[in-house]
Structure formats: structure tokens, C-alpha cells
XYZ file of C-alpha atoms in Angstrom:
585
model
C 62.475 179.849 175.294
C 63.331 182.046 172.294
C 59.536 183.519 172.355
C 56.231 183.581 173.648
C 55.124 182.216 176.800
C 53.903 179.305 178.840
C 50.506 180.770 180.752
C 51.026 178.084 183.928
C 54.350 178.003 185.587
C 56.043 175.787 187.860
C 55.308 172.633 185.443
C 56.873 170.455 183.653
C 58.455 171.444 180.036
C 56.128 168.463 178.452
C 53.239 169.151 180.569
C 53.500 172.839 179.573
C 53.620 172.762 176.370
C 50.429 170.396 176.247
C 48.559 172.710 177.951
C 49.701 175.012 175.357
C 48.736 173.607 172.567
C 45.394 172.605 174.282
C 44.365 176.573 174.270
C 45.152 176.703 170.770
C 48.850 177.513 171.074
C 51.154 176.229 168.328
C 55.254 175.265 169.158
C 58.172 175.139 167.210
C 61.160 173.379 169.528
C 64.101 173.788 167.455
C 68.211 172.875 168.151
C 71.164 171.341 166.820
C 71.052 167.090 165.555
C 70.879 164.759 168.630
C 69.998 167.469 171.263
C 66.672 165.554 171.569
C 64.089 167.397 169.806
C 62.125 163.792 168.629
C 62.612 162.907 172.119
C 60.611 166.067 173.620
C 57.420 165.466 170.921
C 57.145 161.957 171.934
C 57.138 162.993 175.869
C 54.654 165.643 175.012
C 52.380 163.105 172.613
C 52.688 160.840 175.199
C 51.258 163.151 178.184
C 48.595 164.508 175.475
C 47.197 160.812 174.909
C 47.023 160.248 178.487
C 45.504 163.354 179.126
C 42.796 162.493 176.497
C 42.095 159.150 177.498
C 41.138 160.940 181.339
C 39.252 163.787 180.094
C 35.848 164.067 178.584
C 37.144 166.717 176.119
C 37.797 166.430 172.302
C 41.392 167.817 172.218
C 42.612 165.164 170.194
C 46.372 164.357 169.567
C 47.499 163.454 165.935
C 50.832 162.141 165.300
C 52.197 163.057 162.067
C 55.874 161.203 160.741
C 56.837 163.279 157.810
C 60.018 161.319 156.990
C 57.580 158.706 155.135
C 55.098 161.596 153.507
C 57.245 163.529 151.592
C 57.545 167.171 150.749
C 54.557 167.061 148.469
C 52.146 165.789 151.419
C 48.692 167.192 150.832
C 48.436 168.290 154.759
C 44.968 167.773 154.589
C 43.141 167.086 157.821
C 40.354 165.104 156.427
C 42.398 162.934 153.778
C 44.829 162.498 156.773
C 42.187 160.881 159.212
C 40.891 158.828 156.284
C 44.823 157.550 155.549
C 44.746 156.629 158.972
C 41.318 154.432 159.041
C 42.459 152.511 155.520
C 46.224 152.109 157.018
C 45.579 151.389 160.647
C 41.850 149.574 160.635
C 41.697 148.490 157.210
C 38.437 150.808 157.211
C 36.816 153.770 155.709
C 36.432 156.679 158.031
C 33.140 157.148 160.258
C 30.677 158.703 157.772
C 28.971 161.000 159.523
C 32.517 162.291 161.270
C 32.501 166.080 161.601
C 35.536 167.806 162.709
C 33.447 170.750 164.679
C 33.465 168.216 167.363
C 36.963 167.537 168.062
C 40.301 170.102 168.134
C 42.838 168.312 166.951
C 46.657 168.869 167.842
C 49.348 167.831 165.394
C 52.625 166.676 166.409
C 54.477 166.734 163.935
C 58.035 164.973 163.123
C 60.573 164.145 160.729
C 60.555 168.105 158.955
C 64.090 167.459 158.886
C 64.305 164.716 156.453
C 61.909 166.375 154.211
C 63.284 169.746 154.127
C 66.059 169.493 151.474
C 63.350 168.506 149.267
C 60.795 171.636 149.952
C 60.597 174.474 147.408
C 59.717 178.252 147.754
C 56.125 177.292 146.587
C 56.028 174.196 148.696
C 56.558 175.911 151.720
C 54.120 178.104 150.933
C 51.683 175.524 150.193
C 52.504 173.517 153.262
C 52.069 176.891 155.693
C 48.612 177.684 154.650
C 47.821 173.882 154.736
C 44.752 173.114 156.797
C 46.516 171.235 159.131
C 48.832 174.401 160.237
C 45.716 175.915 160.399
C 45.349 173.708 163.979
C 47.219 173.637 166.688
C 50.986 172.077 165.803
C 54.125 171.110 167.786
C 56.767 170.779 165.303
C 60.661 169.861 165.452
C 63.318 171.525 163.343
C 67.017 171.767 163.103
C 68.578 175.188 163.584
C 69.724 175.387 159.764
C 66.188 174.481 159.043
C 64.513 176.759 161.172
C 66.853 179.902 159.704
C 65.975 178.805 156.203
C 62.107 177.687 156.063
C 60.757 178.884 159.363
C 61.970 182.225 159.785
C 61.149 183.353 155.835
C 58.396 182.573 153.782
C 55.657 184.109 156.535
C 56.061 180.470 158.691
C 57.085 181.741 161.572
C 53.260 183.374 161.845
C 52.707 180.077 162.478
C 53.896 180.082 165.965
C 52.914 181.098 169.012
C 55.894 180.119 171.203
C 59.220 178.565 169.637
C 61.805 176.695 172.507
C 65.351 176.652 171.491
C 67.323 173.551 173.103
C 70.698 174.059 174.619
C 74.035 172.321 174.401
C 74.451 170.445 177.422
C 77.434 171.053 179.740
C 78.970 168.060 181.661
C 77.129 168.754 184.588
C 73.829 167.880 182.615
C 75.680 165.094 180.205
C 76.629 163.618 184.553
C 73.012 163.797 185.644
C 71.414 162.294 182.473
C 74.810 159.142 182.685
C 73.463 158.856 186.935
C 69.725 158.506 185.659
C 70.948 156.139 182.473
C 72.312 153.816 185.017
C 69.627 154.070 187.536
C 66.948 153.301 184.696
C 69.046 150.278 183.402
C 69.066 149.149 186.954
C 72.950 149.836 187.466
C 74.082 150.700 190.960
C 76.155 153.855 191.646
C 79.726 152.060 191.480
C 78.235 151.773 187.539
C 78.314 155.450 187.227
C 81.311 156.142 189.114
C 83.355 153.749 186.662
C 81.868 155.581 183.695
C 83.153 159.089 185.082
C 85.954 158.007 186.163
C 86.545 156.928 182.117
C 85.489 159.847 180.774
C 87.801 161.995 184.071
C 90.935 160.219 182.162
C 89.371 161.286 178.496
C 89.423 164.950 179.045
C 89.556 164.957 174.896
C 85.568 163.462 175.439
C 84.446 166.418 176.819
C 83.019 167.589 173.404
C 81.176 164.606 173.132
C 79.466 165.227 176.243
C 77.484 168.496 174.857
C 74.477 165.988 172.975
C 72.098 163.817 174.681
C 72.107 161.304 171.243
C 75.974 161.568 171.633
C 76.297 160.498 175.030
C 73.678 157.478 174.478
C 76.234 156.331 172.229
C 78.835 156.559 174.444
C 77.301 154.962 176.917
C 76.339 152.348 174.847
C 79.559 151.458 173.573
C 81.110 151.247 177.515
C 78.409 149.040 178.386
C 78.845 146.591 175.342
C 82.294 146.765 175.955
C 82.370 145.874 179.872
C 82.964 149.114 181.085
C 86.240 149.735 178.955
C 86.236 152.678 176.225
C 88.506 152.049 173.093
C 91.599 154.655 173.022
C 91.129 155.239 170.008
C 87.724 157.491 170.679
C 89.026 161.019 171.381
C 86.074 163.126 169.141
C 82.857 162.909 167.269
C 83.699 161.007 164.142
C 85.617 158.279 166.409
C 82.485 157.506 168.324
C 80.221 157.149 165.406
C 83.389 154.584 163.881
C 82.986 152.669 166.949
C 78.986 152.686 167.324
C 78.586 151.441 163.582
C 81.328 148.944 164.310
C 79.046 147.602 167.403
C 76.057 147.815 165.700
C 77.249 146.058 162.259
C 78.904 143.794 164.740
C 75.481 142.669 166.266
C 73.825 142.796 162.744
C 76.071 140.152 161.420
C 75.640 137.714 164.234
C 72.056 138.325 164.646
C 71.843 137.652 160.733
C 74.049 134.806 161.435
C 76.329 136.249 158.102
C 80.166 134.719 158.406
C 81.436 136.196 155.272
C 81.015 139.719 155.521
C 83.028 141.491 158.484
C 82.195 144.384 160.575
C 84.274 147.092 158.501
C 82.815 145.872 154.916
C 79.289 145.921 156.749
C 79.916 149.514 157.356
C 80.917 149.926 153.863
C 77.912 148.620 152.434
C 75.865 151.419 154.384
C 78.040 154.137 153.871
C 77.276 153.134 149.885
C 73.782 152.810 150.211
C 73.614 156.114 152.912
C 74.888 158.083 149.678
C 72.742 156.680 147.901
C 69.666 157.139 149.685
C 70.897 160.852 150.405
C 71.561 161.181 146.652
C 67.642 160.739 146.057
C 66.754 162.991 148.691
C 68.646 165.927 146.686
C 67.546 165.270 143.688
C 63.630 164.993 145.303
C 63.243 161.402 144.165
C 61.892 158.293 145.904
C 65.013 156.007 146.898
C 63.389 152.386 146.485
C 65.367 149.500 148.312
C 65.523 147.568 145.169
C 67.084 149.927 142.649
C 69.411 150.966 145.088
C 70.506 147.794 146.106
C 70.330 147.262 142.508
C 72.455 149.721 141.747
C 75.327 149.180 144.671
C 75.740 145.674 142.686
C 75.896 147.229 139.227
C 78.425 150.003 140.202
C 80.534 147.870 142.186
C 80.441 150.508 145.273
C 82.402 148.218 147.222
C 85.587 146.539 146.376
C 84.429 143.218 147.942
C 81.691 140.284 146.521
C 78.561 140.325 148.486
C 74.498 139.326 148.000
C 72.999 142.180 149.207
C 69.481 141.530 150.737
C 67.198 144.077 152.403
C 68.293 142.496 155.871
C 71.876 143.933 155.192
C 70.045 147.535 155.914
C 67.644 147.046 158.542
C 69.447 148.186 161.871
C 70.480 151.503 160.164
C 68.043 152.845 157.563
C 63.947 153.608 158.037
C 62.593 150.761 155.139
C 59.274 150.783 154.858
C 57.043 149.106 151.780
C 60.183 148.852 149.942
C 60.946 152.691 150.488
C 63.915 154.201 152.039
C 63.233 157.149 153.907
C 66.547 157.737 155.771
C 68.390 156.272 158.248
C 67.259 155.987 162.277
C 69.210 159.114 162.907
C 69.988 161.517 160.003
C 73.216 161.906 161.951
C 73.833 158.390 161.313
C 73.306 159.648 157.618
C 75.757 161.861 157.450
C 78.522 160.136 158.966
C 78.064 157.691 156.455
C 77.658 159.689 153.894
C 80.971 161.982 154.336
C 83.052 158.893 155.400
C 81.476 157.240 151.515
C 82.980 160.585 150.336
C 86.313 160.310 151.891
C 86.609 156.837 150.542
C 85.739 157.613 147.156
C 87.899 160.663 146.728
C 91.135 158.618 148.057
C 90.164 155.362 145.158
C 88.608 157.328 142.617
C 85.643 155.505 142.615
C 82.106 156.102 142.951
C 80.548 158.462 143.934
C 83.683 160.574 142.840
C 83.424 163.230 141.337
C 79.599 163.144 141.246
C 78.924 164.484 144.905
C 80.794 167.649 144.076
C 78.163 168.549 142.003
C 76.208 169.060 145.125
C 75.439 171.325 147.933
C 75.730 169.077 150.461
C 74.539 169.394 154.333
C 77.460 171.375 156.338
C 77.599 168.867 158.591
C 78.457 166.490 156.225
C 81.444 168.392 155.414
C 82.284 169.272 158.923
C 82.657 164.977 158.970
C 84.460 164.881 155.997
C 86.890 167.441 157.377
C 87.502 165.206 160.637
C 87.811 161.967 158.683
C 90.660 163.368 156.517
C 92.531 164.460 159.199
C 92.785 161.337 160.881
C 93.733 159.600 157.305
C 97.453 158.641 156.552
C 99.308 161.112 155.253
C 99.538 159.541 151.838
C 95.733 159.163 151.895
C 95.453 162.702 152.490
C 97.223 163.957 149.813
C 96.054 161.671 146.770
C 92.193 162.924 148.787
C 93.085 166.233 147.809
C 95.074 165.721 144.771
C 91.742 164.076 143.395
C 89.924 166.857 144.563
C 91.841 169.879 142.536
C 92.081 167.199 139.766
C 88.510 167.949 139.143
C 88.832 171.737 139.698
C 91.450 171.365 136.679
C 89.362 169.122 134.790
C 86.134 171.401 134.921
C 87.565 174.861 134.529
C 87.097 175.484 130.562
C 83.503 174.460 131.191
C 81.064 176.391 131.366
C 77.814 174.302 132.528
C 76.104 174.685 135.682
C 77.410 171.197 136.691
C 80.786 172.291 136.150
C 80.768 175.292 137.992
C 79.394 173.648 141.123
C 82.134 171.248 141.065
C 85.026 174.159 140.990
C 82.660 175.925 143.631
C 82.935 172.602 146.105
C 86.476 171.524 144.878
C 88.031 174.623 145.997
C 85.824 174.295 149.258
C 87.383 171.702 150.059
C 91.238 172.289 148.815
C 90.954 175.586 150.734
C 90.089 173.671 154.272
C 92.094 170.503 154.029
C 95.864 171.467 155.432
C 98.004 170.440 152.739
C 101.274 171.891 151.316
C 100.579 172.622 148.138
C 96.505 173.939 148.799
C 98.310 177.743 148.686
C 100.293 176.847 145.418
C 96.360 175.286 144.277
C 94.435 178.116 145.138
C 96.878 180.509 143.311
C 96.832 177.980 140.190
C 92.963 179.229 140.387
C 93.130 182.769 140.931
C 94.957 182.770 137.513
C 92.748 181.228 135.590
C 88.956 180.920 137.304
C 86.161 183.493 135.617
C 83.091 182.820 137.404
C 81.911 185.441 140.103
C 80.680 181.814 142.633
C 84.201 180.124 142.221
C 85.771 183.146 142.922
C 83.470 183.691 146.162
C 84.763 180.342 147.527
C 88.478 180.922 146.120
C 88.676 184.486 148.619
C 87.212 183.021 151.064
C 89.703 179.877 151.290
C 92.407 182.360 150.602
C 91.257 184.598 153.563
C 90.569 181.411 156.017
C 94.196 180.370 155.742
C 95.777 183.742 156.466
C 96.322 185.369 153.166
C 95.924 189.294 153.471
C 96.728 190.535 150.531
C 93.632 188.426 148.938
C 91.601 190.161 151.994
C 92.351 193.571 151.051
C 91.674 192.558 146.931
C 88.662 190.780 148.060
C 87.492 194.165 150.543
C 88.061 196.518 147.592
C 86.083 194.251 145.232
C 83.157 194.132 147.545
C 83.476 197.868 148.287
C 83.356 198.830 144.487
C 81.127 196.161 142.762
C 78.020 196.122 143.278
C 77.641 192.274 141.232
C 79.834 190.779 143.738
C 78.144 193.015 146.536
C 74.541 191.065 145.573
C 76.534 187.900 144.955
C 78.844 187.650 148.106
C 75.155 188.286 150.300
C 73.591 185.502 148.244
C 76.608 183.397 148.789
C 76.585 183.784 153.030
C 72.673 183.571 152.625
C 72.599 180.188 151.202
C 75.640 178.889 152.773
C 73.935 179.547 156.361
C 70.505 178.508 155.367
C 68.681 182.207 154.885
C 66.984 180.853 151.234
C 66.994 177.876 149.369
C 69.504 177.439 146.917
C 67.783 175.842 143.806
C 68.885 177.494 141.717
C 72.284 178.265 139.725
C 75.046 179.593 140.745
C 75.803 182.586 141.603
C 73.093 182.819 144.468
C 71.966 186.810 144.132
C 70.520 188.225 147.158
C 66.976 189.502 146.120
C 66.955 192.309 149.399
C 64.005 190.767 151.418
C 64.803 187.403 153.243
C 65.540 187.523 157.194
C 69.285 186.675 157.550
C 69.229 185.306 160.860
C 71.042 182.550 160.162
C 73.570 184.332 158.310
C 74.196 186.400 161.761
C 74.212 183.506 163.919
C 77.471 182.405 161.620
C 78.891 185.966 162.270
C 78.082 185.529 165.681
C 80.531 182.135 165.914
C 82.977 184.044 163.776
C 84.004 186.720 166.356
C 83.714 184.354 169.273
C 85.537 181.997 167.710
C 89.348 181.804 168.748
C 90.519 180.333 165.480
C 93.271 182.776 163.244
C 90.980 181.885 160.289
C 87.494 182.893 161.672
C 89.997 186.416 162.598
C 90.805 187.027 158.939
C 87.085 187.098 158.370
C 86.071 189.503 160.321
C 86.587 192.638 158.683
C 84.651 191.051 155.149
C 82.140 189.872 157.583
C 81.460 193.442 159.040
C 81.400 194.993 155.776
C 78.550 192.355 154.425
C 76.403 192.768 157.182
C 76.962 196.482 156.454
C 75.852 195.393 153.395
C 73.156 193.320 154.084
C 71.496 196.313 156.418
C 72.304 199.035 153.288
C 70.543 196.592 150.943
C 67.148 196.357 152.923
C 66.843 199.841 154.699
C 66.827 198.060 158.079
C 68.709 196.390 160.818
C 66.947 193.467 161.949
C 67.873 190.941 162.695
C 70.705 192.481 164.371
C 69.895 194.716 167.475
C 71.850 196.673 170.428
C 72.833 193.742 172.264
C 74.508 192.155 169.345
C 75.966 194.861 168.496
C 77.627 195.222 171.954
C 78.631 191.999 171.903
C 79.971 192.303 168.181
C 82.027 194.992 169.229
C 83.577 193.752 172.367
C 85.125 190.936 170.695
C 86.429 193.361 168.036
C 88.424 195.271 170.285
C 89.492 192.491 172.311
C 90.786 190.023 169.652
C 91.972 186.278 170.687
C 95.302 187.608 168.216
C 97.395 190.100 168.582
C 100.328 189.570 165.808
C 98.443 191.837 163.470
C 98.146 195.715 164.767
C 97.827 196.972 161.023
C 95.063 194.504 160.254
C 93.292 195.129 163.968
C 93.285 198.740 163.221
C 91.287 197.618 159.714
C 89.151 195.868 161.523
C 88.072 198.555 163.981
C 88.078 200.961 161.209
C 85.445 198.990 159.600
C 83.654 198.465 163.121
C 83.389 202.173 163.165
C 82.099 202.751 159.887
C 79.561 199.496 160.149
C 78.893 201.182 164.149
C 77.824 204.607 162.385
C 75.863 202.730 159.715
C 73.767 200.954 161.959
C 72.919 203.735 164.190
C 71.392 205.723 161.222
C 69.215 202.927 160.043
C 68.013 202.287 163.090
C 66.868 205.972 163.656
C 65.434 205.958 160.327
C 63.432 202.990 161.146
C 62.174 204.862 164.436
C 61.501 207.941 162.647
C 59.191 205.889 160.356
């Protein structure tokens, strides 16, 4: 729980929060991608529909799947239930039906796949919606949650929001144990599988997701109980699971041209694709796309693409593509298209530059690079500061996104020349967002003499003060960045997500997340200064915050550690005499 409160203990999470939302309670379950959020509404539907079909009562369970309505839904009660009698019964709706008799409950799913789409107004339009004027379980990813649900007034909404957990491998054991006793394994079954993963100590990370393990486990099984070597992290078990699935596809299609890898090309193609409407808040249809995988050649191999090619993998429905069966699976494909594309030169480089793309899609891209020859990796990167080069007279919007994500990307991909790059670009980059992501590459890989420019700059201008706020706030999903760069911080949204980040900075044991934590005291300095208050930082972070500032996972640097706790101090004081201020008022 996160907040609010179940009124009956001692029962079970779904059966609780039924009973919740039966007294008028609405629920917001929110965690990281494949912890099992969809999984928890459908238990809870589930119980609700049996519960209905026993009781003489009227509180009546809707199921609502976003994905396929789009972020300009009307989220109209009324027009909903009549959707439902044309689209289910081929009917109109009962008409003498009067809502005063039943309470209806909405569980609602897919707000992920719909959220990149959803505008200030939007969200605005969808929280004062009648149907959030009912009862409502719905699902959202952390990001998601910082950006829409805790700004805007939707968090209001809620009466009680759940945050799920990572799993450790005690859990990731028990859920394997009840996998095999559900597929009617014995326990010699399970034993194998942990005594698989016991050798794979490098799987542990794995084991933190419930979608994650399923994989896994699925890939063992297919595989008679023997794991590839070559799995040893994330991006190596989705390369194996879309090799077993296209592998099934292909027989079960009975196709003897196409092999498993091209299979998996042809998604990652059409995943980018598909993801490319999403941004740009259009409807991906299966025929233009496909349509437009033949024209542009996306892959460097013949091939008739039907709609059959893409029906394991992506959510088709009346010739509409509205994702993919886990938007996990989406951006896998979608960074490994980008890898691919940035090592040939070919579609869709340089295009996706121009975007902000999901962080998780980059945190894929990141892994796929490294485990690229080394060759690969450099013309990946060479490619990459070939369009910073090619873009810096311009001026555009366009252009200055791509210098923004080029140098994103030079700065984090472990290269030889990235330092000679990045200097290349101090020299001759203008524009206040490209210069945001140049310090902060700069910083990440150790360079202190562009942390103490980069401190002083922050310290004494008050443009890249408001800038470098907007910059964290839309990079950690505080506001919604549609508009153009530079991001300005307009001094009211909650930046809760921007604190998590901070959070993960100074518990992380990387040197790079170190050399950010003096800038990162100094903006949520900033960040406090700017709005008169603390929240959402309080007492406890702060205690936390400053016992991993004086004990530091690095101790090579005693001038810069004595920065750092300077600026502790300073940010310590600040916060102190806001907070007083605030109880004064």
C-alpha cells in the first residue's frame, strides 16, 4: 500500500480490493512493466463477476480495455453501455435502462498504451469524465503514474493506490513451485529448474518480474529443461523468447522461406512502426504499415507480408494495431529496430532521434550495443554523432531534438572517442537543451571540471536554473513534454518522479550516478526555492538522502566529497527553513 486503507483485514489482496470498490472506493495499483498489474485487475474482475452473479445487489462490474479506445475516448457511461449492446448483442440498449438502479465499477486497463498519446487538456477531460465519477480500479506504470496521476488533480481520484514490489528470489521460487504444480509437473520439475538457475547466478536479475520469469520458464520447458548459455540478462531472454515464439509462428503458419531471425526482423520493423503512430497520436492501420515495410524496404530480405506474419506478437483488431501483447515486447523490438538501423544506416535512421522515446527503450538499446561486435559498436555510434554533426547549424525544432538524443546516446555508449565527441560539441553547440544533455554526459563519465562549469552555471543563471528543472521534470515523467525544447519548469507540478530518480542516484553504487550528486542536490534545492515548499520530499528522505552522502560507495575523491557535503549542508539548511515556513503558515 502507498495510501489509504482496506476496511476488512485478513483477506485476500483481490477480495479486498472488491470489497473496496463495492463501498464506493476507487484504486490505482501501480508498478514497474511485467510486475503483474493486468494480472491483479483480471483476478479482481473475476471475483467481482462472481460475486455479482451470487448476490441480489446491483454492483455491477464493467471492464474497460483502453488499448483499443484511444486517448480521445468519450468516457461516457451511457454511450459506453450502448457500445457494448451494438458490439456484443448486435442490439440497442434496454430503453427504459436507468442507471439509479445499478453502481457500476470500472476496471479499467490498457492506460499504459494510451498514455503517450494524452494531452494536458485530455487528462483533464478524461478525470472529470463520468465514468471516474464511479467507482474505478485502474493500472498504471510508475512513469505514468508520476506524470498523469500525481499532477493534473487525478490523484483526487483515488481513494487507496497499491504500489507492487520487485520480487526477490524467494517469491520468483514460490511462484516457479506453483508454475509447475499448476502445469501438473512433479517436484523433481522444479528442482531441475533451480538447480539451472543455482548455476546462472548472472539470472538473478531476471528473477525480480513475474512476466520475466514466465518467460523463463517458458523457454526451459520448450527447450527440455536446458537453458541456452547464451541468456545471462534481460535483453538475452527476450532474444530467445521471440526466437521461440517466431519459431512456433512459422511452423504453425507452415512458412519455409522465412527463418526465425528474419521473422523477428519483420516485427521489430513493424513494432517501430506501430510505436511511431502512437507518438505522433495517429491510428497505425495493418495495411499501410505493412504497406509501408514493403515500400521502404525495412528489411534486407524479399518477403509477402500478410497480416498472419503479426498475429502472435501485436493486438490486431478490425485492421487496427493497437500494440503488441506486452508493451515490453514493444520495446524490445523497438530498441533492437534502432540498434539495427543505426549500425546499416537504414530506416528508421536518423528519424527516431527526433523523438523522445520511452526510457526503457533506451535502457534496451544500451544492453543491445554492448553485446554488439566491436566494429558494430563503433560504426553504431559513429552514425550517431554523424547526425549530431549533420544537424548542428540548424536551427529547427527537429534538429535540435536530434543533437538533444544524439549526444544522449554518444555520452552513454563506452567508446574511445565519445570524450573527444562530446568536446567536439562543447565547442560549437548553442542551444540551452543540447547543452543540458552535453553536461550531463560529461558529468556521467567522470569529467569534473564540466561539473564545477555546469554547478556555477546553474548557481548564476537563472534560464538554465528553469531549464535544467524542466529538463529532470520531463526526463522522469513530472509533465508532458509536448512541447519544444527547452522544457521550462512553470513552478507548480509535483516532482515525485523526479525524486524517485534522485532517490536511485544516491543509492546507486555506480561512479557516474556519484558525479551527479552534488548537481542533483543543488536542483532539488532548486526545485523547493522555486515553489516555496518541500513536498514531495520529507524527513525521512532527507535522512536517508543524507546518509548515503556521507557514506559514499567511492572514496578516490576527498575534494569532490567535501563539495558534495558542502552542498548537503547548504540544501540541509534550505529545507529546514521551508519547511518551518510552511508550518508557520
Amino acid at each position: 500500500m502507498e495510501s489509504g486503507a482496506f476496511e476488512q483485514e485478513g483477506f485476500s489482496l483481490h477480495n479486498s480490493i472488491v470489497c473496496s470498490l463495492k463501498n464506493s472506493e476507487s484504486i490505482l495499483v501501480y508498478g514497474e512493466a511485467g510486475y503483474g498489474k493486468t494480472t491483479i485487475l483480471a483476478k479482481c474482475f473475476s471475483e467481482h463477476k462472481k460475486m455479482f452473479d451470487g448476490e441480489q445487489k446491483y454492483s455491477f462490474p464493467f471492464y474497460l480495455w483502453l488499448k483499443n479506445k484511444g486517448s480521445d475516448y468519450h468516457f461516457d457511461v451511457l454511450k459506453y453501455i450502448e457500445e457494448c449492446f451494438e458490439e456484443y448483442l448486435n442490439k440497442v440498449n434496454y430503453p427504459f435502462l436507468d442507471m439509479k438502479s445499478i453502481m457500476p465499477v470500472f476496471y479499467l486497463d490498457g492506460f499504459d498504451e494510451i498514455a503517450e498519446k494524452l494531452t494536458v487538456t485530455e487528462i483533464s477531460r478524461v478525470k472529470s469524465s463520468e465514468i471516474f465519477k464511479n467507482p474505478v480500479l485502474l493500472t498504471s506504470r510508475v512513469q505514468h503514474t508520476f506524470r498523469y496521476i500525481n499532477n493534473y488533480g487525478f490523484s483526487d481520484k483515488f481513494n487507496i493506490c497499491i504500489k507492487i514490489g520487485q520480487w526477490d528470489t524467494e517469491k520468483a521460487y514460490e511462484y516457479i513451485r506453483n508454475f509447475c504444480k499448476i502445469q501438473k509437473k512433479d517436484d523433481r520439475y522444479a528442482n531441475r529448474i533451480f538447480h539451472i538457475l543455482d548455476k546462472n547466478k548472472e539470472l538473478e536479475d531476471i528473477l525480480d518480474s513475474p512476466l520475466l520469469v514466465t518467460m523463463l520458464l517458458w523457454i526451459i520447458d520448450n527447450n527440455r529443461m536446458t537453458l541456452s548459455g547464451t541468456i545471462t540478462n534481460k535483453v538475452d531472454l527476450f532474444h530467445e523468447c521471440m526466437l521461440e515464439i517466431a519459431k512456433r509462428e512459422l511452423a504453425r503458419i507452415d512458412n519455409h522461406i522465412l527463418s526465425k531471425n528474419n521473422l523477428v526482423s519483420i516485427w521489430s520493423a513493424f513494432a517501430w512502426l506501430v510505436y511511431r503512430s502512437n507518438l505522433k497520436r495517429e491510428v497505425a492501420k495493418t495495411e499501410e504499415l505493412i504497406a509501408e515495410l514493403q515500400k521502404k524496404k525495412m528489411c534486407d530480405f524479399e518477403c509477402d507480408y500478410t497480416e498472419m506474419l503479426f498475429e502472435a506478437i501485436f493486438d490486431i483488431n478490425d485492421k487496427r494495431v493497437y500494440g503488441t501483447c506486452h508493451e515490453q515486447f514493444l520495446e524490445y523490438l523497438v530498441a533492437k529496430m534502432f540498434c539495427d538501423a543505426c549500425q546499416s544506416g537504414g530506416e528508421p535512421y536518423p528519424e527516431f532521434l527526433q523523438y523522445v522515446v520511452r526510457p526503457e527503450i533506451n535502457r534496451f538499446f544500451r544492453i543491445i550495443w554492448q553485446g554488439q561486435e566491436e566494429n558494430n559498436r563503433k560504426k553504431i555510434v559513429d552514425n550517431i554523432n554523424k547526425q549530431y554533426l549533420e544537424n548542428v547549424t540548424n536551427s529547427s525544432d527537429i534538429a535540435v531534438s536530434k543533437r538533444v538524443h544524439s549526444i544522449y546516446h554518444i555520452s552513454r555508449l563506452e567508446t574511445e572517442n565519445r570524450k573527444d565527441m562530446l568536446d567536439m560539441a562543447f565547442k560549437i553547440e548553442d542551444h540551452i537543451s543540447v547543452k543540458l544533455s552535453l553536461y550531463f554526459g560529461a558529468i556521467k563519465m567522470g569529467d569534473l571540471n564540466r561539473e564545477r562549469e555546469f554547478f556555477d552555471l546553474l548557481s548564476t543563471s537563472d534560464q538554465y536554473n528553469k531549464a535544467n528543472r524542466g529538463y529532470h521534470l520531463a526526463y522522469y515523467a513530472d509533465i508532458i513534454a509536448d512541447m519544444p525544447m527547452p522544457f521550462f519548469d512553470d513552478n507548480k507540478v509535483k516532482w515525485t518522479g523526479t525524486l524517485e530518480a534522485f532517490i536511485r542516484h544516491f543509492k546507486s553504487d555506480e561512479k557516474s550516478h556519484y558525479f551527479l550528486r552534488r548537481i542533483d542536490l543543488l536542483t532539488m534545492l532548486q526545485l523547493m526555492n522555486s515553489r516555496k515548499r518541500v513536498e514531495p520530499i520529507n524527513d525521512a528522505c532527507v535522512t536517508l538522502i543524507k546518509e548515503m552522502v556521507y557514506n559514499p560507495p567511492i572514496e578516490e575523491y576527498e575534494d569532490f566529497q567535501k563539495d558534495i557535503e558542502t552542498m548537503f549542508s547548504i540544501f540541509y539548511e534550505e529545507y529546514n527553513k521551508i519547511k518551518a515556513s510552511e508550518d508557520i503558515k
